[in-house]
Structures are given as C-alpha cells and as structure tokens.
Amino acid sequence: MRMYYSRLKLASVLGVCLLGLLLCLPNGMRKPLPSIPWRQIHLGLDLRGGSYLLMQVDLQSLTHDRLQTLSENTRDALLNAHLGYQNITVDAQKGVISFMPRSASEADADVAALNALPRAVPNEFSVSRREDGSIALVLAPESIRTRAREAVTQSIEIVRRRIDGTGAVDPEITRQGDDRIVVELPGISDPDRIKALLGTTAKMSFHLVDANPLHATYPPQGVSLLQMANPAEGSPLPVFDHVDVDGSDLTNAGAVIDQQSGKWAVSFSFDSTGTHAFAAVTQANVGKRFAIVLDNKIIEAPVIMSPITGGNGQITGGFDAQKATDLALMLRAGALPAPLSVIEQRSIGPSLGADSIRAGIISLAVGFIMVVAFMVLFYGRFGWYADFALLANLVLMVAILSLFEATLTLPGMAGMLLTLGMAVDANILINERIREEIARGRTPLAAMQTGFEKATSTIIDSNATALLAHVMLFVFGTGPVRGFALTITIGIVTTLFTTLLLSRMLMARWYARTRPTSLPV
C-alpha cells in the first residue's frame, strides 16, 4: 500500500464523507424540507417514551375452535358416507370428540370415514373404538403444540399488519415464550385504540338465520343464539352454525359513506372462492335473512333482496368514522387465529425518554472529548488526524442509521460509544507502528508506509472477527441486543473506512505538501 492518492480516490473519500454529513442533517431538523425524501433515525421506546404491552394468545380457544371444526367435518363425513351417529360431544379440555355409531356393524366404516378427514398438521389426530362402543377422535398433544406455535407466529404477523395500518412508527413486536407476544410502541402514550385493535379477533363469517320462531327460544343442535353487536338493535337471533361464507376469503375492505343513509359503512370484496360461495348462497336464499357475524356477535342481519354475484358487499352497523376505519383495517389484516389478551401494560413518559437521551448524549460527548484529548496529547498532529477520522466515523454511523431509518435505543448509543473506542484502538496501532519504524531509522515516508502496511492486516483481522460476532448477535438476538449489535456492526464498517482510507489520506496529503524531515508522532 503506497502513500499516494489519485484525484479520483481523493474525491471518492471526500465524497463519501460529504454524503454522510448530508444524510445526518435531517436528524438535527424538526421539520425537514417536504420536497426532499429525508430519512431520520427513529428513537426507541427507552428514549422516546411510549407503551409496552405483553399479550397472551388464548391457546385453549384455539383448541376449542379446531375441535368445533373437526366436529362439523365429522358430521359431514358420516352423512356423506351414509353413516348414522348419536350424541356427538366435544371435550375441549381433553381434546376429544366422541359419538355413538348408529349400529355396531357400522363402527369400522365410521372409523375409516374419520381417518380419511384432512389433517391440518401431520398426525394431528387419531380415531379409535372405545370399550363402551363409542368412537373417539383424539387430538395429539404434539399437534396441539405445533398449532400453538403456528398460531403465535401468525398472530405476530397479523398484529404487525394491524399496527402498521394505524401509522405507528417502528413498533417492536417479538415473541416471548410459547404463547406470549411483546408489543413496544414508541411515541404512543395512550394505547387504548391499539389495545382495542389487537384485542379483537376480527373473525368474520356469514350465516343464514333460522326463520323458525321457536328456535329463538330453544335452538336445536346446529343452531346458536348470537347477540347483536349493538343490543339496541334487538334480541339474540338463532343462527345456523354452518359457515356459508368465510371472512378469510376477503381480499379488501375499506371505510366508506353509505350513499343511501349518509352514514359510515364498511365495504368489502371477496376473492374468486368467496365470490362463488357468496353468489351461490344469495341465489338460493332470496327473501331470507343473512347474518354477518364478527367474533360471535351479529353486526347486522339484512334480508337477501336479490342474488349478489359481483363479490362485493357493504356492512352498515351504525359506525362512526373511527369504528369503520378500524373494522376495515382488521378485516384487511386478517383474523387472529385465537384471541389476544393484555396481561401487562406499562407506559413510559416522555420525560424519562428525554432524561435517557440527555444522559446518553452527555456520556457520548464526554467519551469523545476524552478520546480527542488523549490522541492529541500522545500523538500530536497525527492525533488530530485520528480525531478528525473519529468524528467522520461518528457522522457516517449516524448517516447509515438514518438511511435505513433504524431505531436507536440506549444499548445502541452504548454501541456507538464502544465503536469510537475500537476506532481509536486502530489509530493507536497505526501510530505505534510508525513510531517503531522511525526508531529503526527509516525515513518519514518509509516509516508511514511500512507502519500502515503492518497495521492493516492486524486491524482487518480483529475487526473481521468482531464483525462476525455482532452479526450473529443481530441475527439471533432480540430487542436491546439487536440494537446494540446493529450499531457495532455499522461502526466496524465505518471504522475500517475512516482508519484505513480517511486518516491515511490526511497523513499522505500533509506529507506531500510539507515534505517534513521528521514525523510529529
């Protein structure tokens, strides 16, 4: 490596530094110019303040819903096979569906029909005959755990889509344990709307209403009495349990103004599967009531006036603008596989965030000043060059964090301070190598060139191992650990640039201009 910089190389190094400075500017401006796509660093929960929610997935409800689906599938499978049954019961605690066959001679056929049912996961359930003559479908414990893990993963994605739809900036959503989800919302001190969004399963389905007036008091098997979402709209209605159209077939939903009433409503549209099912049920049931059910409550139950074949519809349930927007958002994001309940909630006020920011800035400034003083005291002019490279290192770190709109937390600020210390180590190593070469009687130019060449391989090796370690921390870590690892990883890259290119350029330009007989180191 020669101590020579071409004009192109010189312009490239300075251009990177100037670009970094430009990217840093928005972080010091309250309202950047709207015509320029500025990007800024977002402050984390510990710096900006906000809300912390610990939510738990109701796995028992998940198992109950799956058993109800299997119970309905069991009835359909037996009827399609022309097999009878008696007294189907569901035991959600034990994960068992049991029934008595119509006759002992049909027992083997019953078992074969149930074994042919599709399984959501491999080996989800087993079917066997009991000593009392009944037949039992038993969920495997491992399949329940597998579905629970899948439900939590799915819930995290749906929670993320719902929160993103509210405009919350850089929320942190992570898994905790087997059935819990941590939601951190920087800048949101009143999370009531978020809690309402996340606490609603938003499982929508369409069912025909049982027109028999006696069933409104004594519903038979296969019919359930469901409350109206708005109790003022009437008493509970008997609704067939069979789902005629599933809300999971929705492709879009939005808040609109109803042209007839002038009130807020929610429009929706189906995919091809939903469109076909919706058209079939409305064509076959003109004049009957069709209930729109959300989380086991009836939003409305209009009469089917004519077949609806376009795959579009509208829900008018006495909404205001906020409720219509939130319902549309939940329908677009999808239904949660199981209800979520808030088991812990904490709010961090902005004063705590301001104190944390002040403490972090003070520690960063004090550490930087002490490093600058140390380098100037021990290495003179070359110490000043190292300090300039150190300042450029800090600017480039902030620039890269701004470019990716990263979230800065207290551990992240600690990582920045540690990076500055690591950058100083590299400059110290170079200067000490140059001192050694001077002591051996080399000329100033030879001492500088040899010092850089011998120190470069050591600097690259040490930073490469640190880079790999912190990349693994970022990949496998969560929360504060990832914030710390991110700033260190970026800092290592900027350290290599400023130490091996910028500080070397400053020394080379100084030597080319002055041609000294001795080095100030």
Coordinates of C-alpha atoms in Angstrom, one line a residue:
M1 CA 0.0 0.0 0.0
R2 CA 1.6 3.2 -1.2
M3 CA 1.1 6.6 0.4
Y4 CA -0.3 8.1 -2.8
Y5 CA -3.9 9.2 -3.5
S6 CA -5.0 9.9 -7.0
R7 CA -7.5 12.7 -7.6
L8 CA -10.3 10.2 -8.2
K9 CA -9.5 8.3 -5.0
L10 CA -9.3 11.6 -3.1
A11 CA -12.6 12.8 -4.5
S12 CA -14.3 9.4 -3.7
V13 CA -13.2 9.5 0.0
L14 CA -14.3 13.1 0.5
G15 CA -17.5 12.5 -1.4
V16 CA -18.4 9.6 1.0
C17 CA -17.8 11.9 4.0
L18 CA -19.8 14.8 2.5
L19 CA -22.7 12.4 1.6
G20 CA -22.6 11.1 5.2
L21 CA -22.8 14.7 6.5
L22 CA -25.8 15.4 4.2
L23 CA -27.7 12.3 5.4
C24 CA -27.1 13.4 9.0
L25 CA -28.7 16.8 8.6
P26 CA -32.3 15.7 8.9
N27 CA -31.7 14.4 12.4
G28 CA -31.0 18.0 13.6
M29 CA -34.1 19.5 11.9
R30 CA -37.5 19.5 13.4
K31 CA -39.3 19.5 10.0
P32 CA -37.1 18.6 7.1
L33 CA -38.0 20.0 3.7
P34 CA -41.0 18.1 2.4
S35 CA -39.8 18.2 -1.2
I36 CA -36.7 16.1 -0.4
P37 CA -37.1 12.5 0.8
W38 CA -35.2 12.9 4.0
R39 CA -34.8 10.0 6.3
Q40 CA -34.2 10.1 10.0
I41 CA -33.3 7.9 12.9
H42 CA -36.2 6.8 15.0
L43 CA -35.9 6.8 18.7
G44 CA -36.7 3.6 20.6
L45 CA -39.1 3.1 23.5
D46 CA -36.5 3.7 26.1
L47 CA -35.5 7.1 24.5
R48 CA -38.8 8.5 23.1
G49 CA -41.2 7.1 25.6
G50 CA -44.3 5.1 24.7
S51 CA -46.2 2.0 25.6
Y52 CA -45.3 -1.6 26.4
L53 CA -47.9 -4.4 26.0
L54 CA -47.5 -8.0 26.9
M55 CA -50.2 -10.1 25.3
Q56 CA -51.1 -13.7 25.6
V57 CA -52.6 -16.0 22.9
D58 CA -55.7 -17.9 24.2
L59 CA -54.5 -21.4 23.1
Q60 CA -57.5 -23.0 24.8
S61 CA -59.8 -21.1 22.5
L62 CA -57.6 -22.2 19.5
T63 CA -58.1 -25.9 20.5
H64 CA -61.8 -25.4 21.1
D65 CA -62.2 -23.8 17.6
R66 CA -60.3 -26.6 16.0
L67 CA -62.4 -29.2 17.7
Q68 CA -65.6 -27.5 16.6
T69 CA -64.4 -27.5 13.0
L70 CA -63.5 -31.2 13.3
S71 CA -66.9 -31.9 14.9
E72 CA -68.6 -30.3 11.9
N73 CA -66.3 -32.2 9.5
T74 CA -67.1 -35.4 11.3
R75 CA -70.9 -34.9 10.8
D76 CA -70.4 -34.1 7.1
A77 CA -68.1 -37.1 6.6
L78 CA -70.5 -39.5 8.2
L79 CA -73.5 -38.2 6.4
N80 CA -71.7 -38.2 3.0
A81 CA -70.8 -41.9 3.7
H82 CA -74.5 -42.6 4.6
L83 CA -73.5 -43.5 8.1
G84 CA -75.5 -42.6 11.2
Y85 CA -74.4 -41.2 14.6
Q86 CA -75.7 -40.4 18.0
N87 CA -74.7 -37.8 20.6
I88 CA -71.6 -36.1 19.2
T89 CA -69.8 -34.5 22.2
V90 CA -66.7 -32.3 22.3
D91 CA -64.4 -32.2 25.3
A92 CA -62.1 -29.2 24.8
Q93 CA -60.1 -29.9 28.0
K94 CA -59.0 -33.4 26.8
G95 CA -59.1 -32.6 23.1
V96 CA -61.6 -35.4 22.3
I97 CA -64.6 -35.7 20.0
S98 CA -66.8 -38.8 20.7
F99 CA -70.1 -40.2 19.4
M100 CA -72.0 -43.5 19.3
P101 CA -72.4 -45.2 15.9
R102 CA -75.8 -45.9 14.7
S103 CA -75.1 -49.6 14.9
A104 CA -72.1 -51.8 15.9
S105 CA -71.9 -53.1 12.3
E106 CA -71.1 -49.5 11.1
A107 CA -68.3 -48.9 13.6
D108 CA -65.5 -49.9 11.3
A109 CA -66.9 -47.8 8.5
D110 CA -67.2 -44.8 10.8
V111 CA -63.5 -45.2 11.8
A112 CA -62.5 -45.4 8.1
A113 CA -64.5 -42.3 7.2
L114 CA -63.0 -40.3 10.0
N115 CA -59.4 -41.4 9.2
A116 CA -60.0 -40.0 5.7
L117 CA -60.5 -36.5 7.1
P118 CA -57.8 -34.0 6.1
R119 CA -55.3 -33.1 8.8
A120 CA -54.0 -29.6 9.4
V121 CA -50.6 -30.9 10.6
P122 CA -49.2 -34.5 10.2
N123 CA -50.6 -37.0 12.7
E124 CA -53.0 -34.3 14.1
F125 CA -55.5 -36.8 15.5
S126 CA -56.2 -40.5 15.9
V127 CA -59.5 -42.3 15.6
S128 CA -60.3 -45.4 17.8
R129 CA -63.1 -47.5 19.1
R130 CA -63.8 -47.5 22.9
E131 CA -64.8 -50.3 25.1
D132 CA -68.3 -48.8 25.6
G133 CA -68.8 -49.0 21.9
S134 CA -68.3 -45.3 21.2
I135 CA -65.8 -43.8 18.7
A136 CA -63.4 -41.2 19.7
L137 CA -61.3 -38.7 17.7
V138 CA -58.4 -37.6 19.9
L139 CA -56.1 -34.6 19.1
A140 CA -52.4 -35.5 19.6
P141 CA -50.7 -33.3 22.2
E142 CA -47.8 -32.6 19.8
S143 CA -50.2 -31.4 17.1
I144 CA -51.7 -29.0 19.6
R145 CA -48.3 -27.6 20.5
T146 CA -47.4 -27.3 16.8
R147 CA -50.6 -25.4 16.0
A148 CA -50.0 -23.2 19.1
R149 CA -46.5 -22.3 17.7
E150 CA -48.0 -21.6 14.3
A151 CA -50.8 -19.5 15.9
V152 CA -48.3 -17.3 17.7
T153 CA -46.2 -16.8 14.6
Q154 CA -49.4 -16.0 12.6
S155 CA -50.6 -13.7 15.3
I156 CA -47.4 -11.7 15.3
E157 CA -47.7 -11.1 11.6
I158 CA -51.4 -10.0 11.9
V159 CA -50.6 -7.8 14.8
R160 CA -47.8 -6.2 12.8
R161 CA -50.2 -5.5 9.9
R162 CA -52.8 -4.0 12.1
I163 CA -50.3 -1.7 13.9
D164 CA -48.7 -0.7 10.7
G165 CA -52.1 0.3 9.4
T166 CA -52.5 2.8 12.3
G167 CA -49.4 4.7 11.3
A168 CA -47.4 3.8 14.4
V169 CA -43.7 4.5 13.7
D170 CA -41.3 1.5 14.0
P171 CA -43.2 -0.7 16.5
E172 CA -41.2 -3.6 18.0
I173 CA -43.2 -6.9 18.0
T174 CA -41.5 -10.0 19.4
R175 CA -42.4 -13.5 20.7
Q176 CA -41.9 -14.2 24.4
G177 CA -42.2 -17.9 25.5
D178 CA -44.6 -20.2 23.8
D179 CA -47.8 -18.1 23.9
R180 CA -46.9 -14.5 24.5
I181 CA -46.2 -11.5 22.3
V182 CA -44.5 -8.3 23.4
V183 CA -45.6 -5.1 21.6
E184 CA -43.5 -1.9 22.1
L185 CA -45.0 1.3 20.7
P186 CA -42.5 4.3 20.8
G187 CA -44.3 7.6 21.0
I188 CA -47.7 6.2 21.8
S189 CA -48.6 7.1 25.4
D190 CA -52.3 6.2 25.2
P191 CA -52.5 2.7 23.6
D192 CA -56.3 2.3 24.1
R193 CA -57.0 2.2 20.3
I194 CA -54.1 -0.2 19.7
K195 CA -55.4 -2.5 22.5
A196 CA -58.9 -2.4 21.0
L197 CA -57.5 -3.4 17.6
L198 CA -55.4 -6.2 19.0
G199 CA -58.0 -7.4 21.5
T200 CA -60.5 -8.1 18.7
T201 CA -60.1 -11.4 16.9
A202 CA -61.9 -10.0 13.8
K203 CA -63.1 -13.4 12.7
M204 CA -65.9 -12.6 10.3
S205 CA -68.3 -15.2 8.8
F206 CA -71.7 -15.2 7.1
H207 CA -74.5 -17.4 8.3
L208 CA -78.2 -17.9 7.4
V209 CA -80.7 -17.0 10.1
D210 CA -83.1 -19.7 11.3
A211 CA -86.6 -18.5 10.5
N212 CA -88.4 -20.8 12.9
P213 CA -89.6 -18.6 15.8
L214 CA -89.5 -21.4 18.3
H215 CA -85.7 -21.7 17.7
A216 CA -85.2 -18.2 19.1
T217 CA -86.0 -19.6 22.5
Y218 CA -85.0 -23.3 22.2
P219 CA -82.3 -23.6 19.5
P220 CA -81.8 -27.1 18.2
Q221 CA -78.4 -28.8 17.5
G222 CA -76.6 -26.9 14.7
V223 CA -78.2 -23.6 15.7
S224 CA -76.8 -21.0 18.1
L225 CA -78.3 -17.9 19.7
L226 CA -76.0 -15.0 18.9
Q227 CA -76.2 -11.5 20.5
M228 CA -76.4 -8.4 18.3
A229 CA -73.2 -6.3 18.4
N230 CA -75.5 -3.3 19.2
P231 CA -78.0 -4.5 21.8
A232 CA -80.4 -1.7 20.9
E233 CA -81.0 -3.4 17.5
G234 CA -82.9 -6.3 19.0
S235 CA -82.8 -9.6 20.9
P236 CA -80.5 -12.5 20.0
L237 CA -81.1 -14.3 16.7
P238 CA -81.0 -18.1 16.0
V239 CA -78.1 -18.5 13.5
F240 CA -77.1 -21.8 11.8
D241 CA -73.6 -22.9 12.9
H242 CA -72.7 -23.8 9.3
V243 CA -70.5 -21.1 7.8
D244 CA -71.9 -20.2 4.4
V245 CA -69.1 -17.7 3.5
D246 CA -65.8 -17.4 5.4
G247 CA -64.4 -14.0 6.1
S248 CA -60.9 -15.4 5.3
D249 CA -61.9 -15.1 1.6
L250 CA -62.0 -11.3 1.8
T251 CA -59.4 -9.5 -0.3
N252 CA -60.1 -5.9 0.6
A253 CA -62.1 -3.7 3.0
G254 CA -62.5 0.0 3.4
A255 CA -64.4 2.7 5.3
V256 CA -67.0 4.4 3.0
I257 CA -70.0 6.7 3.3
D258 CA -73.3 4.8 2.6
Q259 CA -74.9 6.6 -0.3
Q260 CA -78.5 5.9 0.9
S261 CA -78.2 6.7 4.6
G262 CA -75.2 9.1 4.5
K263 CA -73.6 7.2 7.4
W264 CA -70.3 5.4 7.7
A265 CA -70.1 1.8 6.5
V266 CA -67.5 -0.8 5.6
S267 CA -67.3 -2.1 2.0
F268 CA -65.6 -5.4 1.3
S269 CA -64.8 -7.6 -1.7
F270 CA -64.1 -11.4 -2.0
D271 CA -61.6 -13.4 -3.9
S272 CA -62.9 -15.9 -6.5
T273 CA -63.7 -18.6 -3.9
G274 CA -65.6 -16.2 -1.7
T275 CA -67.4 -14.6 -4.7
H276 CA -68.6 -18.0 -5.8
A277 CA -69.8 -19.0 -2.3
F278 CA -71.5 -15.6 -1.8
A279 CA -73.3 -15.8 -5.1
A280 CA -74.4 -19.4 -4.5
V281 CA -75.9 -18.7 -1.1
T282 CA -77.6 -15.4 -2.1
Q283 CA -79.2 -17.0 -5.2
A284 CA -80.6 -20.0 -3.2
N285 CA -81.9 -18.0 -0.3
V286 CA -83.6 -14.8 -1.7
G287 CA -86.0 -13.4 1.0
K288 CA -84.1 -14.9 3.9
R289 CA -82.1 -13.1 6.5
F290 CA -78.3 -13.4 6.2
A291 CA -76.3 -12.6 9.3
I292 CA -72.8 -11.0 9.2
V293 CA -71.1 -12.3 12.3
L294 CA -67.9 -10.8 13.8
D295 CA -66.4 -12.6 16.8
N296 CA -69.7 -14.4 17.6
K297 CA -71.7 -11.2 17.6
I298 CA -74.1 -10.2 14.8
I299 CA -73.2 -6.9 13.2
E300 CA -76.3 -6.9 11.0
A301 CA -78.7 -9.4 9.5
P302 CA -80.2 -8.0 6.4
V303 CA -82.7 -9.8 4.1
I304 CA -81.4 -11.1 0.8
M305 CA -83.4 -9.0 -1.7
S306 CA -81.6 -10.4 -4.8
P307 CA -78.6 -12.5 -5.7
I308 CA -75.2 -10.8 -5.2
T309 CA -72.9 -12.1 -7.8
G310 CA -70.2 -9.4 -8.0
G311 CA -68.3 -10.5 -4.9
N312 CA -68.7 -7.0 -3.3
G313 CA -70.8 -6.0 -0.3
Q314 CA -71.3 -3.4 2.4
I315 CA -71.7 -3.5 6.2
T316 CA -73.8 -0.8 7.8
G317 CA -73.7 -1.3 11.5
G318 CA -74.1 2.2 13.0
F319 CA -70.4 3.0 12.7
D320 CA -68.7 6.3 13.2
A321 CA -65.6 7.2 11.2
Q322 CA -63.1 5.7 13.7
K323 CA -65.0 2.4 14.1
A324 CA -65.5 1.9 10.4
T325 CA -61.8 2.6 9.7
D326 CA -60.7 0.2 12.5
L327 CA -63.0 -2.6 11.4
A328 CA -61.8 -2.2 7.8
L329 CA -58.2 -2.3 9.0
M330 CA -58.8 -5.5 11.0
L331 CA -60.6 -7.2 8.0
R332 CA -57.7 -6.3 5.7
A333 CA -55.1 -7.5 8.2
G334 CA -56.9 -10.8 8.6
A335 CA -58.5 -12.6 11.6
L336 CA -56.3 -13.7 14.5
P337 CA -56.2 -17.4 14.9
A338 CA -57.1 -17.0 18.6
P339 CA -58.0 -14.1 20.9
L340 CA -55.2 -12.0 22.5
S341 CA -55.5 -10.6 26.0
V342 CA -53.3 -7.9 27.6
I343 CA -51.7 -9.3 30.7
E344 CA -49.2 -6.5 31.3
Q345 CA -49.1 -2.9 30.3
R346 CA -46.5 -0.2 31.0
S347 CA -46.3 3.4 29.9
I348 CA -43.0 5.3 29.7
G349 CA -43.5 9.1 29.8
P350 CA -41.6 11.4 27.5
S351 CA -39.7 12.9 30.5
L352 CA -38.0 9.6 31.1
G353 CA -37.1 9.4 27.4
A354 CA -35.7 12.9 27.5
D355 CA -33.6 12.1 30.6
S356 CA -32.2 9.0 28.9
I357 CA -31.4 10.9 25.7
R358 CA -29.6 13.6 27.7
A359 CA -27.6 11.1 29.7
G360 CA -26.7 9.2 26.5
I361 CA -25.6 12.4 24.7
I362 CA -23.5 13.5 27.7
S363 CA -21.8 10.2 28.0
L364 CA -21.1 10.1 24.3
A365 CA -19.8 13.7 24.3
V366 CA -17.6 13.2 27.4
G367 CA -16.2 10.0 26.0
F368 CA -15.5 11.6 22.6
I369 CA -13.7 14.6 24.3
M370 CA -11.5 12.4 26.4
V371 CA -10.5 10.3 23.4
V372 CA -9.7 13.5 21.4
A373 CA -7.6 14.9 24.3
F374 CA -5.8 11.5 24.6
M375 CA -4.9 11.3 20.9
V376 CA -3.6 14.9 20.7
L377 CA -1.6 14.5 23.9
F378 CA 0.2 11.3 22.8
Y379 CA 0.4 11.7 19.0
G380 CA 0.4 15.4 18.2
R381 CA -0.6 16.2 14.6
F382 CA -1.3 12.6 13.8
G383 CA -3.6 12.5 16.8
W384 CA -5.6 15.4 15.3
Y385 CA -5.9 13.5 12.1
A386 CA -7.1 10.5 14.1
D387 CA -9.6 12.7 15.8
F388 CA -10.9 14.0 12.5
A389 CA -11.3 10.5 11.3
L390 CA -13.1 9.6 14.5
L391 CA -15.6 12.5 14.0
A392 CA -16.2 11.3 10.4
N393 CA -16.7 7.8 11.8
L394 CA -19.5 9.1 14.1
V395 CA -21.1 11.1 11.2
L396 CA -21.0 8.0 8.9
M397 CA -22.6 5.8 11.6
V398 CA -25.4 8.3 12.1
A399 CA -25.8 8.6 8.3
I400 CA -26.2 4.9 7.7
L401 CA -28.6 4.6 10.6
S402 CA -30.6 7.4 9.1
L403 CA -30.5 5.9 5.6
F404 CA -32.2 2.7 6.8
E405 CA -34.4 4.6 9.3
A406 CA -33.1 2.4 12.1
T407 CA -34.3 2.6 15.7
L408 CA -31.8 4.0 18.2
T409 CA -32.1 2.7 21.8
L410 CA -29.9 3.2 24.9
P411 CA -27.9 0.0 24.1
G412 CA -27.5 1.3 20.6
M413 CA -26.0 4.5 22.0
A414 CA -23.7 2.4 24.1
G415 CA -22.7 0.5 20.9
M416 CA -21.8 3.8 19.3
L417 CA -19.5 4.8 22.2
L418 CA -17.9 1.4 22.1
T419 CA -17.3 1.7 18.4
L420 CA -15.4 5.0 18.9
G421 CA -13.2 3.2 21.4
M422 CA -12.5 0.5 18.9
A423 CA -11.7 3.0 16.2
V424 CA -9.2 4.7 18.5
D425 CA -7.5 1.3 19.0
A426 CA -6.9 1.1 15.3
N427 CA -5.4 4.6 15.1
I428 CA -3.2 3.9 18.1
L429 CA -2.0 0.7 16.5
I430 CA -1.0 2.6 13.3
N431 CA 0.8 5.4 15.1
E432 CA 2.7 2.9 17.3
R433 CA 3.8 1.0 14.2
I434 CA 5.0 4.3 12.7
R435 CA 7.0 5.1 15.9
E436 CA 8.6 1.7 15.8
E437 CA 9.7 2.2 12.2
I438 CA 11.1 5.6 13.0
A439 CA 13.1 4.1 15.9
R440 CA 14.6 1.6 13.4
G441 CA 16.0 4.5 11.4
R442 CA 13.6 4.6 8.4
T443 CA 12.8 7.8 6.6
P444 CA 9.5 9.5 7.3
L445 CA 7.8 8.3 4.1
A446 CA 9.1 4.8 4.6
A447 CA 8.0 4.8 8.2
M448 CA 4.5 5.9 7.4
Q449 CA 4.1 3.4 4.5
T450 CA 5.5 0.4 6.5
G451 CA 3.6 1.4 9.6
F452 CA 0.3 1.3 7.7
E453 CA 1.1 -1.9 5.8
K454 CA 2.0 -3.8 9.0
A455 CA -1.0 -2.5 11.0
T456 CA -3.6 -3.0 8.2
S457 CA -3.7 -6.8 8.3
T458 CA -4.0 -6.8 12.1
I459 CA -6.8 -4.2 12.0
I460 CA -8.7 -6.1 9.4
D461 CA -8.4 -9.4 11.2
S462 CA -9.5 -8.1 14.6
N463 CA -12.4 -6.2 13.1
A464 CA -13.5 -9.1 10.9
T465 CA -13.9 -11.4 14.0
A466 CA -15.8 -8.7 15.8
L467 CA -18.0 -8.2 12.8
L468 CA -18.9 -11.8 12.6
A469 CA -19.7 -12.0 16.3
H470 CA -22.0 -8.9 16.2
V471 CA -23.7 -10.1 13.0
M472 CA -24.7 -13.3 14.9
L473 CA -25.9 -11.2 17.8
F474 CA -28.1 -9.2 15.4
V475 CA -29.5 -12.3 13.6
F476 CA -30.3 -14.3 16.8
G477 CA -30.8 -11.6 19.3
T478 CA -33.9 -9.6 20.1
G479 CA -34.8 -6.1 21.4
P480 CA -31.9 -4.3 23.0
V481 CA -29.4 -6.9 22.0
R482 CA -30.2 -6.3 18.3
G483 CA -29.9 -2.5 18.7
F484 CA -26.5 -2.9 20.3
A485 CA -25.3 -5.3 17.6
L486 CA -26.6 -3.1 14.8
T487 CA -24.6 0.0 15.8
I488 CA -21.5 -2.1 16.4
T489 CA -21.8 -3.8 13.0
I490 CA -22.2 -0.5 11.2
G491 CA -19.4 1.1 13.3
I492 CA -16.9 -1.6 12.4
V493 CA -17.5 -0.9 8.7
T494 CA -17.2 2.8 9.1
T495 CA -14.1 2.3 11.3
L496 CA -12.3 0.4 8.5
F497 CA -13.2 3.2 6.1
T498 CA -12.1 6.1 8.2
T499 CA -9.0 4.5 9.6
L500 CA -7.5 2.8 6.5
L501 CA -8.7 5.4 3.9
L502 CA -9.5 8.8 5.5
S503 CA -6.8 9.1 8.2
R504 CA -4.2 7.7 5.7
M505 CA -5.3 10.3 3.1
L506 CA -4.9 13.1 5.6
M507 CA -1.4 11.9 6.5
A508 CA -0.4 11.5 2.8
R509 CA -1.7 14.9 1.8
W510 CA 0.1 16.5 4.7
Y511 CA 3.4 14.8 3.8
A512 CA 3.0 15.7 0.1
R513 CA 2.5 19.3 0.9
T514 CA 5.2 19.8 3.6
R515 CA 7.9 17.1 2.9
P516 CA 9.0 17.0 6.6
T517 CA 12.3 15.6 7.8
S518 CA 10.7 14.1 10.9
L519 CA 7.3 12.9 11.9
P520 CA 5.2 14.5 14.6
V521 CA 4.3 11.3 16.3

